[in-house]
mmCIF file of C-alpha atoms in Angstrom:
data_model
loop_
_atom_site.group_PDB
_atom_site.id
_atom_site.type_symbol
_atom_site.label_atom_id
_atom_site.label_comp_id
_atom_site.label_asym_id
_atom_site.label_seq_id
_atom_site.Cartn_x
_atom_site.Cartn_y
_atom_site.Cartn_z
ATOM 1 C CA UNK X 27 17.227 -55.071 -25.907
ATOM 2 C CA UNK X 28 17.380 -58.441 -24.227
ATOM 3 C CA UNK X 29 18.599 -59.768 -21.169
ATOM 4 C CA UNK X 30 21.006 -63.251 -21.674
ATOM 5 C CA UNK X 31 21.805 -65.569 -19.365
ATOM 6 C CA UNK X 32 25.182 -65.537 -17.786
ATOM 7 C CA UNK X 33 27.695 -68.335 -18.272
ATOM 8 C CA UNK X 34 28.918 -69.900 -15.186
ATOM 9 C CA UNK X 35 32.118 -71.014 -14.199
ATOM 10 C CA UNK X 36 32.836 -74.865 -15.265
ATOM 11 C CA UNK X 37 31.854 -73.547 -18.549
ATOM 12 C CA UNK X 38 34.287 -74.402 -21.165
ATOM 13 C CA UNK X 39 33.868 -71.280 -23.140
ATOM 14 C CA UNK X 40 34.953 -69.174 -20.402
ATOM 15 C CA UNK X 41 38.433 -70.640 -20.880
ATOM 16 C CA UNK X 42 38.731 -69.856 -24.385
ATOM 17 C CA UNK X 43 40.580 -67.476 -25.751
ATOM 18 C CA UNK X 44 38.018 -64.797 -27.775
ATOM 19 C CA UNK X 45 38.311 -63.707 -31.440
ATOM 20 C CA UNK X 46 38.752 -60.080 -32.317
ATOM 21 C CA UNK X 47 35.663 -58.064 -33.907
ATOM 22 C CA UNK X 48 36.304 -57.631 -37.462
ATOM 23 C CA UNK X 49 33.605 -54.916 -37.974
ATOM 24 C CA UNK X 50 31.440 -52.833 -35.459
ATOM 25 C CA UNK X 51 27.782 -53.932 -37.158
ATOM 26 C CA UNK X 52 24.570 -53.257 -35.728
ATOM 27 C CA UNK X 53 24.402 -56.720 -34.567
ATOM 28 C CA UNK X 54 27.461 -55.932 -32.524
ATOM 29 C CA UNK X 55 26.164 -52.764 -31.211
ATOM 30 C CA UNK X 56 22.799 -54.889 -30.429
ATOM 31 C CA UNK X 57 24.773 -57.532 -28.519
ATOM 32 C CA UNK X 58 26.355 -54.886 -26.193
ATOM 33 C CA UNK X 59 23.323 -53.438 -25.355
ATOM 34 C CA UNK X 60 22.113 -56.511 -24.136
ATOM 35 C CA UNK X 61 25.217 -57.180 -22.402
ATOM 36 C CA UNK X 62 24.581 -53.693 -20.561
ATOM 37 C CA UNK X 63 20.966 -54.799 -19.486
ATOM 38 C CA UNK X 64 22.055 -57.935 -18.512
ATOM 39 C CA UNK X 65 24.848 -56.748 -15.982
ATOM 40 C CA UNK X 66 22.519 -54.172 -14.632
ATOM 41 C CA UNK X 67 20.483 -56.651 -14.130
ATOM 42 C CA UNK X 68 22.465 -58.846 -11.941
ATOM 43 C CA UNK X 69 23.778 -55.844 -10.446
ATOM 44 C CA UNK X 70 27.632 -56.161 -11.728
ATOM 45 C CA UNK X 71 29.749 -53.603 -13.412
ATOM 46 C CA UNK X 72 31.274 -55.304 -15.895
ATOM 47 C CA UNK X 73 30.691 -58.055 -18.181
ATOM 48 C CA UNK X 74 32.703 -59.436 -21.046
ATOM 49 C CA UNK X 75 31.117 -60.984 -24.733
ATOM 50 C CA UNK X 76 32.427 -64.465 -23.290
ATOM 51 C CA UNK X 77 29.768 -64.335 -20.116
ATOM 52 C CA UNK X 78 26.921 -64.628 -22.575
ATOM 53 C CA UNK X 79 28.361 -67.425 -24.694
ATOM 54 C CA UNK X 80 29.514 -65.004 -27.769
ATOM 55 C CA UNK X 81 33.549 -65.244 -28.397
ATOM 56 C CA UNK X 82 34.705 -61.895 -29.624
ATOM 57 C CA UNK X 83 37.075 -59.297 -27.839
ATOM 58 C CA UNK X 84 34.455 -57.035 -26.545
ATOM 59 C CA UNK X 85 33.214 -55.937 -22.986
ATOM 60 C CA UNK X 86 30.850 -53.476 -20.885
ATOM 61 C CA UNK X 87 31.633 -52.130 -18.096
ATOM 62 C CA UNK X 88 30.163 -49.272 -15.876
ATOM 63 C CA UNK X 89 32.403 -48.589 -12.698
ATOM 64 C CA UNK X 90 29.557 -45.829 -11.190
ATOM 65 C CA UNK X 91 25.682 -45.641 -12.279
ATOM 66 C CA UNK X 92 25.644 -43.481 -15.372
ATOM 67 C CA UNK X 93 29.291 -44.159 -16.728
ATOM 68 C CA UNK X 94 29.341 -46.837 -19.104
ATOM 69 C CA UNK X 95 32.181 -48.087 -21.374
ATOM 70 C CA UNK X 96 31.780 -50.155 -24.501
ATOM 71 C CA UNK X 97 35.325 -52.084 -25.429
ATOM 72 C CA UNK X 98 35.442 -53.758 -28.769
ATOM 73 C CA UNK X 99 39.124 -55.411 -29.063
ATOM 74 C CA UNK X 100 40.416 -53.701 -26.085
ATOM 75 C CA UNK X 101 44.170 -53.684 -25.810
ATOM 76 C CA UNK X 102 46.190 -52.742 -22.634
ATOM 77 C CA UNK X 103 48.867 -50.353 -23.447
ATOM 78 C CA UNK X 104 50.645 -49.544 -20.238
ATOM 79 C CA UNK X 105 50.032 -50.590 -16.760
ATOM 80 C CA UNK X 106 52.068 -49.331 -13.350
ATOM 81 C CA UNK X 107 51.259 -49.476 -9.708
ATOM 82 C CA UNK X 108 49.281 -52.334 -8.062
ATOM 83 C CA UNK X 109 46.083 -52.350 -5.483
ATOM 84 C CA UNK X 110 44.889 -55.573 -4.047
ATOM 85 C CA UNK X 111 41.159 -55.878 -3.097
ATOM 86 C CA UNK X 112 38.494 -57.962 -3.119
ATOM 87 C CA UNK X 113 36.591 -58.659 -6.604
ATOM 88 C CA UNK X 114 33.206 -61.070 -7.651
ATOM 89 C CA UNK X 115 31.965 -61.996 -10.587
ATOM 90 C CA UNK X 116 28.895 -62.948 -11.973
ATOM 91 C CA UNK X 117 30.150 -66.136 -13.937
ATOM 92 C CA UNK X 118 31.556 -66.797 -10.134
ATOM 93 C CA UNK X 119 28.377 -66.246 -8.370
ATOM 94 C CA UNK X 120 28.677 -66.109 -4.465
ATOM 95 C CA UNK X 121 32.212 -66.044 -4.239
ATOM 96 C CA UNK X 122 34.688 -63.298 -3.679
ATOM 97 C CA UNK X 123 38.767 -63.466 -3.562
ATOM 98 C CA UNK X 124 41.677 -61.049 -3.095
ATOM 99 C CA UNK X 125 43.297 -60.112 -6.314
ATOM 100 C CA UNK X 126 46.229 -57.724 -7.026
ATOM 101 C CA UNK X 127 45.961 -55.412 -10.175
ATOM 102 C CA UNK X 128 47.833 -52.316 -11.549
ATOM 103 C CA UNK X 129 46.658 -49.603 -10.186
ATOM 104 C CA UNK X 130 46.668 -47.464 -13.236
ATOM 105 C CA UNK X 131 46.340 -48.552 -16.935
ATOM 106 C CA UNK X 132 46.146 -47.077 -20.539
ATOM 107 C CA UNK X 133 43.707 -49.320 -22.526
ATOM 108 C CA UNK X 134 42.757 -48.751 -26.515
ATOM 109 C CA UNK X 135 39.297 -50.244 -28.007
ATOM 110 C CA UNK X 136 36.942 -49.413 -30.452
ATOM 111 C CA UNK X 137 33.657 -47.869 -29.612
ATOM 112 C CA UNK X 138 30.264 -48.414 -30.598
ATOM 113 C CA UNK X 139 30.603 -46.596 -33.894
ATOM 114 C CA UNK X 140 33.954 -48.524 -34.543
ATOM 115 C CA UNK X 141 36.424 -45.202 -33.652
ATOM 116 C CA UNK X 142 39.381 -46.100 -31.858
ATOM 117 C CA UNK X 143 39.589 -44.548 -28.260
ATOM 118 C CA UNK X 144 42.129 -44.446 -25.472
ATOM 119 C CA UNK X 145 41.099 -44.666 -22.011
ATOM 120 C CA UNK X 146 43.056 -43.788 -18.881
ATOM 121 C CA UNK X 147 41.863 -45.407 -15.684
ATOM 122 C CA UNK X 148 42.771 -45.616 -12.300
ATOM 123 C CA UNK X 149 41.721 -47.535 -8.980
ATOM 124 C CA UNK X 150 38.521 -49.483 -8.621
ATOM 125 C CA UNK X 151 38.103 -48.362 -12.576
ATOM 126 C CA UNK X 152 41.512 -49.966 -13.645
ATOM 127 C CA UNK X 153 40.645 -53.087 -11.656
ATOM 128 C CA UNK X 154 37.176 -53.146 -13.507
ATOM 129 C CA UNK X 155 38.691 -53.000 -17.016
ATOM 130 C CA UNK X 156 41.380 -55.629 -16.106
ATOM 131 C CA UNK X 157 38.907 -57.779 -14.729
ATOM 132 C CA UNK X 158 36.915 -57.856 -17.857
ATOM 133 C CA UNK X 159 39.523 -57.789 -20.490
ATOM 134 C CA UNK X 160 41.396 -60.638 -18.620
ATOM 135 C CA UNK X 161 37.443 -62.602 -19.365
ATOM 136 C CA UNK X 162 38.846 -62.086 -23.281
ATOM 137 C CA UNK X 163 41.650 -65.032 -22.946
ATOM 138 C CA UNK X 164 39.705 -67.094 -20.896
ATOM 139 C CA UNK X 165 41.091 -66.050 -17.758
ATOM 140 C CA UNK X 166 38.966 -65.691 -14.477
ATOM 141 C CA UNK X 167 39.555 -63.816 -11.409
ATOM 142 C CA UNK X 168 39.619 -66.758 -9.201
ATOM 143 C CA UNK X 169 42.779 -68.138 -11.056
ATOM 144 C CA UNK X 170 44.445 -64.786 -9.706
ATOM 145 C CA UNK X 171 42.758 -64.686 -6.843
ATOM 146 C CA UNK X 172 43.810 -65.392 -2.736
ATOM 147 C CA UNK X 173 41.938 -66.061 0.128
ATOM 148 C CA UNK X 174 38.605 -67.087 -2.034
ATOM 149 C CA UNK X 175 35.565 -67.121 0.043
ATOM 150 C CA UNK X 176 31.724 -67.018 -0.008
ATOM 151 C CA UNK X 177 30.339 -63.295 -0.292
ATOM 152 C CA UNK X 178 28.591 -62.053 2.649
ATOM 153 C CA UNK X 179 24.840 -61.458 2.309
ATOM 154 C CA UNK X 180 24.537 -57.689 2.240
ATOM 155 C CA UNK X 181 22.745 -56.823 5.774
ATOM 156 C CA UNK X 182 20.258 -54.332 5.257
ATOM 157 C CA UNK X 183 20.299 -51.073 7.053
ATOM 158 C CA UNK X 184 17.753 -50.552 10.007
ATOM 159 C CA UNK X 185 16.514 -47.180 9.424
ATOM 160 C CA UNK X 186 17.600 -43.999 11.376
ATOM 161 C CA UNK X 187 15.508 -43.097 14.475
ATOM 162 C CA UNK X 188 14.537 -39.325 14.431
ATOM 163 C CA UNK X 189 16.079 -37.756 17.666
ATOM 164 C CA UNK X 190 13.300 -37.146 19.955
ATOM 165 C CA UNK X 191 13.232 -33.732 22.005
#
């Protein structure tokens, strides 16, 4: 596996609609594994193929550590409800914005073995899948966001002191 360069806002590739994957090959699987490694190295929870310069309809998402989804040719079949929260993006480093997305979705996609899978997602998981799926149509979260601003740097927590008796 290899860590790939992440394409950032301003590169026209992020604004193009991706083509479908016609066959799930070893090359596609290797690319998806590289995407996972790249996403993890950048502390992300999802990454889409155009973010690493590949114009194919596929993304990887890991909404919580160890729970990985490989989505090839994803299609959102149903969506309902709404949720509003802050989002960031590996391709828009250092910024966040408030985005409204569906609260529940049903999505179908091919997995790494080329088998069609159908998933139901809710809450944060649904947000991640919708965010990544938008990338495949050339849409960035900043196109939908309000209150776009610099992300606050993570503050280091001070260690807890033990009570003295």
